[in-house]
PDB file of C-alpha atoms in Angstrom:
ATOM      1  CA  MET A   1     239.148 133.607  56.297  1.00  0.00           C
ATOM      2  CA  LEU A   2     239.630 135.849  53.199  1.00  0.00           C
ATOM      3  CA  PHE A   3     239.774 139.560  53.709  1.00  0.00           C
ATOM      4  CA  LEU A   4     239.533 141.765  50.929  1.00  0.00           C
ATOM      5  CA  ILE A   5     241.271 145.188  52.515  1.00  0.00           C
ATOM      6  CA  GLY A   6     240.846 148.483  50.660  1.00  0.00           C
ATOM      7  CA  LEU A   7     244.061 150.705  50.823  1.00  0.00           C
ATOM      8  CA  GLY A   8     242.653 154.202  50.019  1.00  0.00           C
ATOM      9  CA  LEU A   9     244.053 156.407  47.221  1.00  0.00           C
ATOM     10  CA  GLY A  10     247.120 158.071  48.507  1.00  0.00           C
ATOM     11  CA  ASP A  11     249.866 156.411  50.180  1.00  0.00           C
ATOM     12  CA  ALA A  12     250.703 153.534  52.863  1.00  0.00           C
ATOM     13  CA  ARG A  13     249.250 155.270  55.701  1.00  0.00           C
ATOM     14  CA  ASP A  14     245.692 155.497  54.175  1.00  0.00           C
ATOM     15  CA  ILE A  15     244.908 152.158  55.120  1.00  0.00           C
ATOM     16  CA  THR A  16     242.362 151.921  58.143  1.00  0.00           C
ATOM     17  CA  VAL A  17     243.349 150.998  61.722  1.00  0.00           C
ATOM     18  CA  LYS A  18     240.877 147.630  61.416  1.00  0.00           C
ATOM     19  CA  GLY A  19     242.599 146.898  57.823  1.00  0.00           C
ATOM     20  CA  LEU A  20     246.099 147.223  59.434  1.00  0.00           C
ATOM     21  CA  GLU A  21     245.477 144.957  62.347  1.00  0.00           C
ATOM     22  CA  ILE A  22     244.245 142.114  60.222  1.00  0.00           C
ATOM     23  CA  VAL A  23     247.283 142.619  57.659  1.00  0.00           C
ATOM     24  CA  LYS A  24     249.673 142.050  60.245  1.00  0.00           C
ATOM     25  CA  ARG A  25     248.075 138.810  61.490  1.00  0.00           C
ATOM     26  CA  CYS A  26     247.449 137.239  58.441  1.00  0.00           C
ATOM     27  CA  SER A  27     249.420 134.274  57.073  1.00  0.00           C
ATOM     28  CA  ARG A  28     249.722 135.256  53.530  1.00  0.00           C
ATOM     29  CA  VAL A  29     249.223 139.090  52.139  1.00  0.00           C
ATOM     30  CA  TYR A  30     248.619 139.528  48.462  1.00  0.00           C
ATOM     31  CA  LEU A  31     248.665 143.009  46.684  1.00  0.00           C
ATOM     32  CA  GLU A  32     246.381 143.570  43.694  1.00  0.00           C
ATOM     33  CA  ALA A  33     248.527 145.232  40.844  1.00  0.00           C
ATOM     34  CA  TYR A  34     246.283 145.952  37.899  1.00  0.00           C
ATOM     35  CA  THR A  35     243.248 147.573  38.383  1.00  0.00           C
ATOM     36  CA  SER A  36     244.696 150.744  40.105  1.00  0.00           C
ATOM     37  CA  LEU A  37     248.145 151.932  41.732  1.00  0.00           C
ATOM     38  CA  LEU A  38     249.224 154.024  44.907  1.00  0.00           C
ATOM     39  CA  SER A  39     251.473 156.857  45.106  1.00  0.00           C
ATOM     40  CA  VAL A  40     254.089 154.495  46.802  1.00  0.00           C
ATOM     41  CA  GLY A  41     255.301 151.155  45.820  1.00  0.00           C
ATOM     42  CA  LYS A  42     255.292 147.694  47.122  1.00  0.00           C
ATOM     43  CA  ASP A  43     258.551 148.343  49.342  1.00  0.00           C
ATOM     44  CA  ALA A  44     256.795 151.352  51.085  1.00  0.00           C
ATOM     45  CA  LEU A  45     253.866 149.338  51.938  1.00  0.00           C
ATOM     46  CA  GLU A  46     256.055 146.403  53.137  1.00  0.00           C
ATOM     47  CA  GLU A  47     257.978 148.700  55.600  1.00  0.00           C
ATOM     48  CA  PHE A  48     254.686 150.239  56.642  1.00  0.00           C
ATOM     49  CA  TYR A  49     252.792 147.225  57.192  1.00  0.00           C
ATOM     50  CA  GLY A  50     255.910 145.076  58.593  1.00  0.00           C
ATOM     51  CA  ARG A  51     254.761 142.363  56.290  1.00  0.00           C
ATOM     52  CA  GLU A  52     256.116 140.961  52.975  1.00  0.00           C
ATOM     53  CA  LEU A  53     253.485 141.456  50.111  1.00  0.00           C
ATOM     54  CA  ILE A  54     252.588 138.969  47.238  1.00  0.00           C
ATOM     55  CA  ILE A  55     251.953 140.751  44.173  1.00  0.00           C
ATOM     56  CA  ALA A  56     248.849 139.477  42.526  1.00  0.00           C
ATOM     57  CA  GLU A  57     248.500 140.417  38.899  1.00  0.00           C
ATOM     58  CA  ARG A  58     245.738 140.058  36.774  1.00  0.00           C
ATOM     59  CA  GLU A  59     246.515 136.726  35.549  1.00  0.00           C
ATOM     60  CA  MET A  60     246.885 135.414  39.167  1.00  0.00           C
ATOM     61  CA  VAL A  61     243.538 136.792  40.104  1.00  0.00           C
ATOM     62  CA  GLU A  62     241.437 135.803  37.023  1.00  0.00           C
ATOM     63  CA  GLN A  63     243.136 132.221  36.367  1.00  0.00           C
ATOM     64  CA  GLU A  64     245.041 131.287  39.348  1.00  0.00           C
ATOM     65  CA  ALA A  65     242.243 132.427  42.028  1.00  0.00           C
ATOM     66  CA  ASP A  66     242.943 128.932  43.793  1.00  0.00           C
ATOM     67  CA  GLU A  67     246.315 129.732  44.842  1.00  0.00           C
ATOM     68  CA  ILE A  68     244.880 132.916  46.770  1.00  0.00           C
ATOM     69  CA  LEU A  69     242.303 130.755  48.552  1.00  0.00           C
ATOM     70  CA  ARG A  70     244.806 128.070  49.374  1.00  0.00           C
ATOM     71  CA  ASP A  71     244.157 126.986  53.087  1.00  0.00           C
ATOM     72  CA  ALA A  72     242.088 130.200  53.510  1.00  0.00           C
ATOM     73  CA  ALA A  73     239.431 127.913  55.194  1.00  0.00           C
ATOM     74  CA  ASP A  74     241.904 127.499  58.090  1.00  0.00           C
ATOM     75  CA  ASN A  75     244.063 130.461  57.742  1.00  0.00           C
ATOM     76  CA  ASP A  76     243.613 134.096  57.463  1.00  0.00           C
ATOM     77  CA  VAL A  77     244.662 135.364  54.035  1.00  0.00           C
ATOM     78  CA  ALA A  78     244.545 139.159  52.877  1.00  0.00           C
ATOM     79  CA  PHE A  79     243.885 140.398  49.797  1.00  0.00           C
ATOM     80  CA  LEU A  80     244.769 144.089  49.283  1.00  0.00           C
ATOM     81  CA  VAL A  81     242.949 146.573  46.701  1.00  0.00           C
ATOM     82  CA  VAL A  82     244.012 150.261  45.842  1.00  0.00           C
ATOM     83  CA  GLY A  83     240.920 152.185  46.688  1.00  0.00           C
ATOM     84  CA  ASP A  84     238.014 150.056  47.958  1.00  0.00           C
ATOM     85  CA  PRO A  85     237.512 146.325  47.331  1.00  0.00           C
ATOM     86  CA  PHE A  86     234.552 146.507  45.029  1.00  0.00           C
ATOM     87  CA  GLY A  87     235.828 149.239  42.840  1.00  0.00           C
ATOM     88  CA  ALA A  88     236.354 146.102  39.909  1.00  0.00           C
ATOM     89  CA  THR A  89     234.268 143.038  39.415  1.00  0.00           C
ATOM     90  CA  THR A  90     237.504 141.161  39.404  1.00  0.00           C
ATOM     91  CA  HIS A  91     237.029 141.083  42.920  1.00  0.00           C
ATOM     92  CA  SER A  92     233.218 139.781  43.486  1.00  0.00           C
ATOM     93  CA  ASP A  93     234.580 136.896  41.402  1.00  0.00           C
ATOM     94  CA  LEU A  94     236.854 136.426  44.028  1.00  0.00           C
ATOM     95  CA  VAL A  95     234.352 136.646  46.692  1.00  0.00           C
ATOM     96  CA  LEU A  96     232.031 133.974  44.987  1.00  0.00           C
ATOM     97  CA  ARG A  97     234.856 131.598  44.411  1.00  0.00           C
ATOM     98  CA  ALA A  98     235.573 131.834  48.039  1.00  0.00           C
ATOM     99  CA  VAL A  99     231.794 130.934  49.051  1.00  0.00           C
ATOM    100  CA  LYS A 100     231.837 128.175  46.817  1.00  0.00           C
ATOM    101  CA  ALA A 101     234.999 126.641  48.231  1.00  0.00           C
ATOM    102  CA  GLY A 102     233.302 127.135  51.824  1.00  0.00           C
ATOM    103  CA  ILE A 103     235.559 130.009  52.522  1.00  0.00           C
ATOM    104  CA  GLN A 104     234.295 132.645  54.857  1.00  0.00           C
ATOM    105  CA  TYR A 105     235.184 136.265  53.797  1.00  0.00           C
ATOM    106  CA  CYS A 106     235.373 139.727  55.328  1.00  0.00           C
ATOM    107  CA  VAL A 107     235.528 142.954  53.648  1.00  0.00           C
ATOM    108  CA  VAL A 108     237.436 146.536  54.958  1.00  0.00           C
ATOM    109  CA  HIS A 109     235.955 149.173  53.104  1.00  0.00           C
ATOM    110  CA  ASN A 110     238.232 152.525  52.038  1.00  0.00           C
ATOM    111  CA  ALA A 111     237.897 155.746  50.060  1.00  0.00           C
ATOM    112  CA  SER A 112     237.908 154.963  46.349  1.00  0.00           C
ATOM    113  CA  ILE A 113     237.725 157.441  43.433  1.00  0.00           C
ATOM    114  CA  LEU A 114     234.083 156.736  42.921  1.00  0.00           C
ATOM    115  CA  ASN A 115     233.501 158.767  46.374  1.00  0.00           C
ATOM    116  CA  ALA A 116     236.455 160.958  46.637  1.00  0.00           C
ATOM    117  CA  VAL A 117     235.865 162.784  43.080  1.00  0.00           C
ATOM    118  CA  GLY A 118     233.582 164.914  45.081  1.00  0.00           C
ATOM    119  CA  CYS A 119     236.665 166.985  46.305  1.00  0.00           C
ATOM    120  CA  CYS A 120     236.236 169.011  42.997  1.00  0.00           C
ATOM    121  CA  GLY A 121     232.893 170.243  44.492  1.00  0.00           C
ATOM    122  CA  LEU A 122     230.310 168.222  42.352  1.00  0.00           C
ATOM    123  CA  GLN A 123     227.979 166.452  44.591  1.00  0.00           C
ATOM    124  CA  LEU A 124     228.147 163.023  44.648  1.00  0.00           C
ATOM    125  CA  TYR A 125     224.432 162.486  44.182  1.00  0.00           C
ATOM    126  CA  ASN A 126     224.105 164.442  40.983  1.00  0.00           C
ATOM    127  CA  PHE A 127     226.308 161.669  38.991  1.00  0.00           C
ATOM    128  CA  GLY A 128     225.193 159.069  36.758  1.00  0.00           C
ATOM    129  CA  GLU A 129     226.532 155.924  35.257  1.00  0.00           C
ATOM    130  CA  ILE A 130     230.312 155.651  35.189  1.00  0.00           C
ATOM    131  CA  VAL A 131     232.236 155.472  32.147  1.00  0.00           C
ATOM    132  CA  SER A 132     235.406 153.633  31.173  1.00  0.00           C
ATOM    133  CA  ILE A 133     237.506 155.280  28.298  1.00  0.00           C
ATOM    134  CA  VAL A 134     239.673 152.960  26.571  1.00  0.00           C
ATOM    135  CA  PHE A 135     242.732 153.479  24.640  1.00  0.00           C
ATOM    136  CA  TRP A 136     242.301 153.653  21.059  1.00  0.00           C
ATOM    137  CA  THR A 137     244.508 151.731  18.572  1.00  0.00           C
ATOM    138  CA  GLU A 138     244.696 152.437  14.957  1.00  0.00           C
ATOM    139  CA  THR A 139     242.302 149.733  14.041  1.00  0.00           C
ATOM    140  CA  TRP A 140     240.258 149.761  17.243  1.00  0.00           C
ATOM    141  CA  LYS A 141     238.283 153.001  18.105  1.00  0.00           C
ATOM    142  CA  PRO A 142     235.231 152.021  20.100  1.00  0.00           C
ATOM    143  CA  GLU A 143     232.726 155.123  20.828  1.00  0.00           C
ATOM    144  CA  SER A 144     230.378 153.129  23.242  1.00  0.00           C
ATOM    145  CA  PHE A 145     231.672 155.351  26.051  1.00  0.00           C
ATOM    146  CA  TYR A 146     230.370 158.415  24.318  1.00  0.00           C
ATOM    147  CA  ASP A 147     226.792 157.194  24.007  1.00  0.00           C
ATOM    148  CA  LYS A 148     226.824 156.682  27.975  1.00  0.00           C
ATOM    149  CA  ILE A 149     227.794 159.961  28.709  1.00  0.00           C
ATOM    150  CA  LYS A 150     225.531 161.408  26.058  1.00  0.00           C
ATOM    151  CA  ARG A 151     222.629 159.363  28.035  1.00  0.00           C
ATOM    152  CA  ASN A 152     223.809 161.063  31.244  1.00  0.00           C
ATOM    153  CA  ARG A 153     223.772 164.544  29.647  1.00  0.00           C
ATOM    154  CA  GLN A 154     220.387 163.758  28.503  1.00  0.00           C
ATOM    155  CA  THR A 155     219.236 163.604  32.051  1.00  0.00           C
ATOM    156  CA  GLY A 156     221.595 166.097  33.314  1.00  0.00           C
ATOM    157  CA  VAL A 157     223.875 164.264  35.488  1.00  0.00           C
ATOM    158  CA  HIS A 158     227.657 164.459  35.681  1.00  0.00           C
ATOM    159  CA  THR A 159     229.693 161.664  34.122  1.00  0.00           C
ATOM    160  CA  LEU A 160     232.736 160.083  35.944  1.00  0.00           C
ATOM    161  CA  CYS A 161     235.094 158.697  33.143  1.00  0.00           C
ATOM    162  CA  LEU A 162     237.611 156.273  34.426  1.00  0.00           C
ATOM    163  CA  LEU A 163     240.594 156.263  32.169  1.00  0.00           C
ATOM    164  CA  ASP A 164     242.452 153.074  30.830  1.00  0.00           C
ATOM    165  CA  ILE A 165     245.521 151.468  32.693  1.00  0.00           C
ATOM    166  CA  LYS A 166     247.636 149.183  30.791  1.00  0.00           C
ATOM    167  CA  VAL A 167     250.055 147.168  33.361  1.00  0.00           C
ATOM    168  CA  LYS A 168     251.953 144.116  31.730  1.00  0.00           C
ATOM    169  CA  GLU A 169     250.427 144.063  28.306  1.00  0.00           C
ATOM    170  CA  GLN A 170     251.629 141.840  25.660  1.00  0.00           C
ATOM    171  CA  SER A 171     251.973 143.044  21.980  1.00  0.00           C
ATOM    172  CA  LEU A 172     249.957 141.052  19.725  1.00  0.00           C
ATOM    173  CA  GLU A 173     253.297 139.932  18.165  1.00  0.00           C
ATOM    174  CA  ASN A 174     254.708 138.488  21.282  1.00  0.00           C
ATOM    175  CA  LEU A 175     251.283 137.316  22.331  1.00  0.00           C
ATOM    176  CA  MET A 176     250.625 135.102  18.999  1.00  0.00           C
ATOM    177  CA  ARG A 177     254.539 133.974  19.418  1.00  0.00           C
ATOM    178  CA  GLY A 178     253.971 133.050  23.152  1.00  0.00           C
ATOM    179  CA  LYS A 179     256.648 135.176  24.432  1.00  0.00           C
ATOM    180  CA  LYS A 180     256.341 136.444  28.037  1.00  0.00           C
ATOM    181  CA  ILE A 181     257.631 139.856  26.878  1.00  0.00           C
ATOM    182  CA  PHE A 182     255.502 142.974  28.142  1.00  0.00           C
ATOM    183  CA  GLU A 183     255.019 146.252  27.297  1.00  0.00           C
ATOM    184  CA  PRO A 184     255.750 149.189  29.158  1.00  0.00           C
ATOM    185  CA  PRO A 185     253.141 150.459  31.773  1.00  0.00           C
ATOM    186  CA  ARG A 186     250.623 152.974  30.046  1.00  0.00           C
ATOM    187  CA  PHE A 187     248.246 155.268  31.791  1.00  0.00           C
ATOM    188  CA  MET A 188     246.078 157.508  29.898  1.00  0.00           C
ATOM    189  CA  SER A 189     245.752 161.096  30.531  1.00  0.00           C
ATOM    190  CA  VAL A 190     243.057 163.649  30.577  1.00  0.00           C
ATOM    191  CA  ASN A 191     244.600 165.177  27.334  1.00  0.00           C
ATOM    192  CA  GLU A 192     244.086 161.595  25.833  1.00  0.00           C
ATOM    193  CA  ALA A 193     240.727 161.107  26.871  1.00  0.00           C
ATOM    194  CA  ALA A 194     239.455 164.844  25.574  1.00  0.00           C
ATOM    195  CA  GLU A 195     241.293 164.063  22.208  1.00  0.00           C
ATOM    196  CA  GLN A 196     239.531 160.592  21.768  1.00  0.00           C
ATOM    197  CA  LEU A 197     236.134 162.671  22.701  1.00  0.00           C
ATOM    198  CA  LEU A 198     236.926 165.445  20.424  1.00  0.00           C
ATOM    199  CA  GLU A 199     237.091 163.063  17.734  1.00  0.00           C
ATOM    200  CA  ILE A 200     233.932 161.345  18.334  1.00  0.00           C
ATOM    201  CA  ILE A 201     232.315 164.834  18.467  1.00  0.00           C
ATOM    202  CA  GLU A 202     233.542 165.494  15.384  1.00  0.00           C
ATOM    203  CA  ASN A 203     232.414 162.015  13.621  1.00  0.00           C
ATOM    204  CA  ARG A 204     229.117 162.735  15.210  1.00  0.00           C
ATOM    205  CA  ARG A 205     228.945 166.244  13.883  1.00  0.00           C
ATOM    206  CA  GLY A 206     229.671 165.081  10.475  1.00  0.00           C
ATOM    207  CA  LYS A 207     226.866 162.430  10.377  1.00  0.00           C
ATOM    208  CA  GLY A 208     224.637 165.279  11.485  1.00  0.00           C
ATOM    209  CA  GLU A 209     223.735 163.924  14.820  1.00  0.00           C
ATOM    210  CA  GLU A 210     222.313 165.826  17.745  1.00  0.00           C
ATOM    211  CA  LEU A 211     225.685 166.472  19.983  1.00  0.00           C
ATOM    212  CA  ALA A 212     225.298 165.401  23.333  1.00  0.00           C
ATOM    213  CA  LEU A 213     228.686 167.700  24.356  1.00  0.00           C
ATOM    214  CA  THR A 214     230.690 170.006  22.228  1.00  0.00           C
ATOM    215  CA  GLU A 215     234.401 171.577  22.349  1.00  0.00           C
ATOM    216  CA  ASP A 216     232.828 174.106  24.976  1.00  0.00           C
ATOM    217  CA  THR A 217     231.447 171.456  27.251  1.00  0.00           C
ATOM    218  CA  LEU A 218     232.689 172.027  30.846  1.00  0.00           C
ATOM    219  CA  CYS A 219     234.822 169.304  32.202  1.00  0.00           C
ATOM    220  CA  VAL A 220     236.958 168.457  35.156  1.00  0.00           C
ATOM    221  CA  GLY A 221     240.358 166.822  35.097  1.00  0.00           C
ATOM    222  CA  LEU A 222     241.590 164.988  38.260  1.00  0.00           C
ATOM    223  CA  ALA A 223     245.052 163.349  39.138  1.00  0.00           C
ATOM    224  CA  ARG A 224     246.397 161.581  42.032  1.00  0.00           C
ATOM    225  CA  VAL A 225     243.224 162.007  44.019  1.00  0.00           C
ATOM    226  CA  GLY A 226     243.898 161.472  47.896  1.00  0.00           C
ATOM    227  CA  SER A 227     247.672 162.251  47.665  1.00  0.00           C
ATOM    228  CA  LYS A 228     249.402 165.151  48.882  1.00  0.00           C
ATOM    229  CA  ASP A 229     250.103 166.540  45.202  1.00  0.00           C
ATOM    230  CA  GLN A 230     246.606 165.983  43.797  1.00  0.00           C
ATOM    231  CA  LYS A 231     245.647 168.132  41.114  1.00  0.00           C
ATOM    232  CA  ILE A 232     242.291 169.476  39.973  1.00  0.00           C
ATOM    233  CA  ALA A 233     241.480 171.554  36.893  1.00  0.00           C
ATOM    234  CA  ALA A 234     237.852 172.600  35.596  1.00  0.00           C
ATOM    235  CA  ALA A 235     238.343 173.685  31.893  1.00  0.00           C
ATOM    236  CA  THR A 236     236.230 173.290  28.567  1.00  0.00           C
ATOM    237  CA  LEU A 237     236.768 169.750  26.821  1.00  0.00           C
ATOM    238  CA  GLN A 238     238.618 171.605  24.085  1.00  0.00           C
ATOM    239  CA  GLN A 239     241.085 173.395  26.658  1.00  0.00           C
ATOM    240  CA  MET A 240     241.703 170.008  28.714  1.00  0.00           C
ATOM    241  CA  VAL A 241     243.445 168.643  25.684  1.00  0.00           C
ATOM    242  CA  LYS A 242     246.356 170.882  26.618  1.00  0.00           C
ATOM    243  CA  GLU A 243     246.082 171.054  30.510  1.00  0.00           C
ATOM    244  CA  ASP A 244     248.974 169.377  32.537  1.00  0.00           C
ATOM    245  CA  LEU A 245     247.713 167.243  35.320  1.00  0.00           C
ATOM    246  CA  GLY A 246     251.209 165.516  35.595  1.00  0.00           C
ATOM    247  CA  ALA A 247     251.686 161.702  36.516  1.00  0.00           C
ATOM    248  CA  PRO A 248     249.030 159.105  36.408  1.00  0.00           C
ATOM    249  CA  LEU A 249     246.375 158.370  37.897  1.00  0.00           C
ATOM    250  CA  HIS A 250     243.821 160.944  35.833  1.00  0.00           C
ATOM    251  CA  SER A 251     240.042 160.862  35.939  1.00  0.00           C
ATOM    252  CA  LEU A 252     237.937 162.968  34.176  1.00  0.00           C
ATOM    253  CA  ILE A 253     234.374 164.454  34.504  1.00  0.00           C
ATOM    254  CA  ILE A 254     231.871 165.418  32.208  1.00  0.00           C
ATOM    255  CA  THR A 255     229.420 167.919  33.685  1.00  0.00           C
ATOM    256  CA  GLY A 256     225.647 167.731  33.679  1.00  0.00           C
ATOM    257  CA  HIS A 257     223.125 170.177  35.100  1.00  0.00           C
ATOM    258  CA  MET A 258     225.002 172.158  38.114  1.00  0.00           C
ATOM    259  CA  HIS A 259     223.907 173.721  41.095  1.00  0.00           C
ATOM    260  CA  PRO A 260     225.139 177.196  41.652  1.00  0.00           C
ATOM    261  CA  MET A 261     227.148 175.672  44.571  1.00  0.00           C
ATOM    262  CA  GLU A 262     228.843 173.279  42.265  1.00  0.00           C
ATOM    263  CA  ILE A 263     229.708 176.255  39.800  1.00  0.00           C
ATOM    264  CA  GLU A 264     231.373 178.257  42.832  1.00  0.00           C
ATOM    265  CA  MET A 265     233.659 175.111  43.788  1.00  0.00           C
ATOM    266  CA  LEU A 266     234.539 174.593  40.366  1.00  0.00           C
ATOM    267  CA  LYS A 267     235.654 178.247  40.102  1.00  0.00           C
ATOM    268  CA  LEU A 268     238.322 177.483  42.535  1.00  0.00           C
ATOM    269  CA  PHE A 269     239.846 175.040  40.070  1.00  0.00           C
ATOM    270  CA  ALA A 270     239.281 176.928  36.978  1.00  0.00           C
ATOM    271  CA  ALA A 271     241.897 176.598  34.158  1.00  0.00           C
ATOM    272  CA  ASP A 272     241.196 180.062  32.940  1.00  0.00           C
ATOM    273  CA  LYS A 273     239.622 181.966  35.625  1.00  0.00           C
ATOM    274  CA  SER A 274     239.102 184.814  33.390  1.00  0.00           C
ATOM    275  CA  CYS A 275     237.095 182.660  31.299  1.00  0.00           C
ATOM    276  CA  PHE A 276     235.459 180.650  33.918  1.00  0.00           C
ATOM    277  CA  ASN A 277     233.878 183.842  35.486  1.00  0.00           C
ATOM    278  CA  LYS A 278     231.618 184.056  32.213  1.00  0.00           C
ATOM    279  CA  LEU A 279     229.959 180.846  33.042  1.00  0.00           C
ATOM    280  CA  ILE A 280     226.460 181.401  33.696  1.00  0.00           C
ATOM    281  CA  SER A 281     223.840 178.759  34.022  1.00  0.00           C
ATOM    282  CA  LEU A 282     220.746 178.267  32.211  1.00  0.00           C
ATOM    283  CA  ASP A 283     217.790 176.230  32.990  1.00  0.00           C
ATOM    284  CA  GLY A 284     220.279 174.175  34.991  1.00  0.00           C
ATOM    285  CA  LEU A 285     222.516 174.043  31.639  1.00  0.00           C
ATOM    286  CA  THR A 286     225.817 175.304  31.495  1.00  0.00           C
ATOM    287  CA  CYS A 287     227.344 177.743  28.821  1.00  0.00           C
ATOM    288  CA  TYR A 288     229.718 180.262  27.878  1.00  0.00           C
ATOM    289  CA  SER A 289     228.717 184.099  27.108  1.00  0.00           C
TER     290      SER A 289
END
């Protein structure tokens, strides 16, 4: 059987009891290593699990899935995922491949950023479509994520923005030359995400568009959710550019209509409490007086 096991968000101990029992008895254990990361490395996981882990990078999962599924019809194989197994579409593809090959599968769920984001005080059922914000380049600056945020704002719901991760990426030059030389890992911060959104706001303002959000829109930055040193900051989009939340992984929330209790909870994480105390509710929309 193929087991897809969620590891949670913190460290090696966040695996469930059920998940750990399965890991200990599997013939092979793979660790997915490109959609997210834990605060601890492979060595710490191997020490706690008492098992050797095989790193499964994007290329293996997307192009060499047969290797992961090899002999899984007769043996137990585990595929470990930071957060929850279905936090990325790649893992659904792996399940479909297993079913097509006649291999049974079992999922062991765990916490992911999709539910742990409630730690900031915003209520989960008030969130809309999730958005991914990608790194811009000099020649590629997509704005589609802004349009999704706009739709959420128009219906009054919050937007969870998952920020880009670049792990084992090749430069265009090395890719064209066929050189297996990889760029250093990059993890988008809330500062970079806020800067890109502010540039889009300025572009849309220049075109005379009605803005979905402004420099004063209340946002929430989160870092290392689920870890002992997690950090949360509630600030305007403009203020978020200067917030230091430290090491990755970061996520950003663009707020929508807020319940008074949500506002009270966010006050606990206000980057500037003197400013935040001026926050008022007007027809469910937030503004500053």
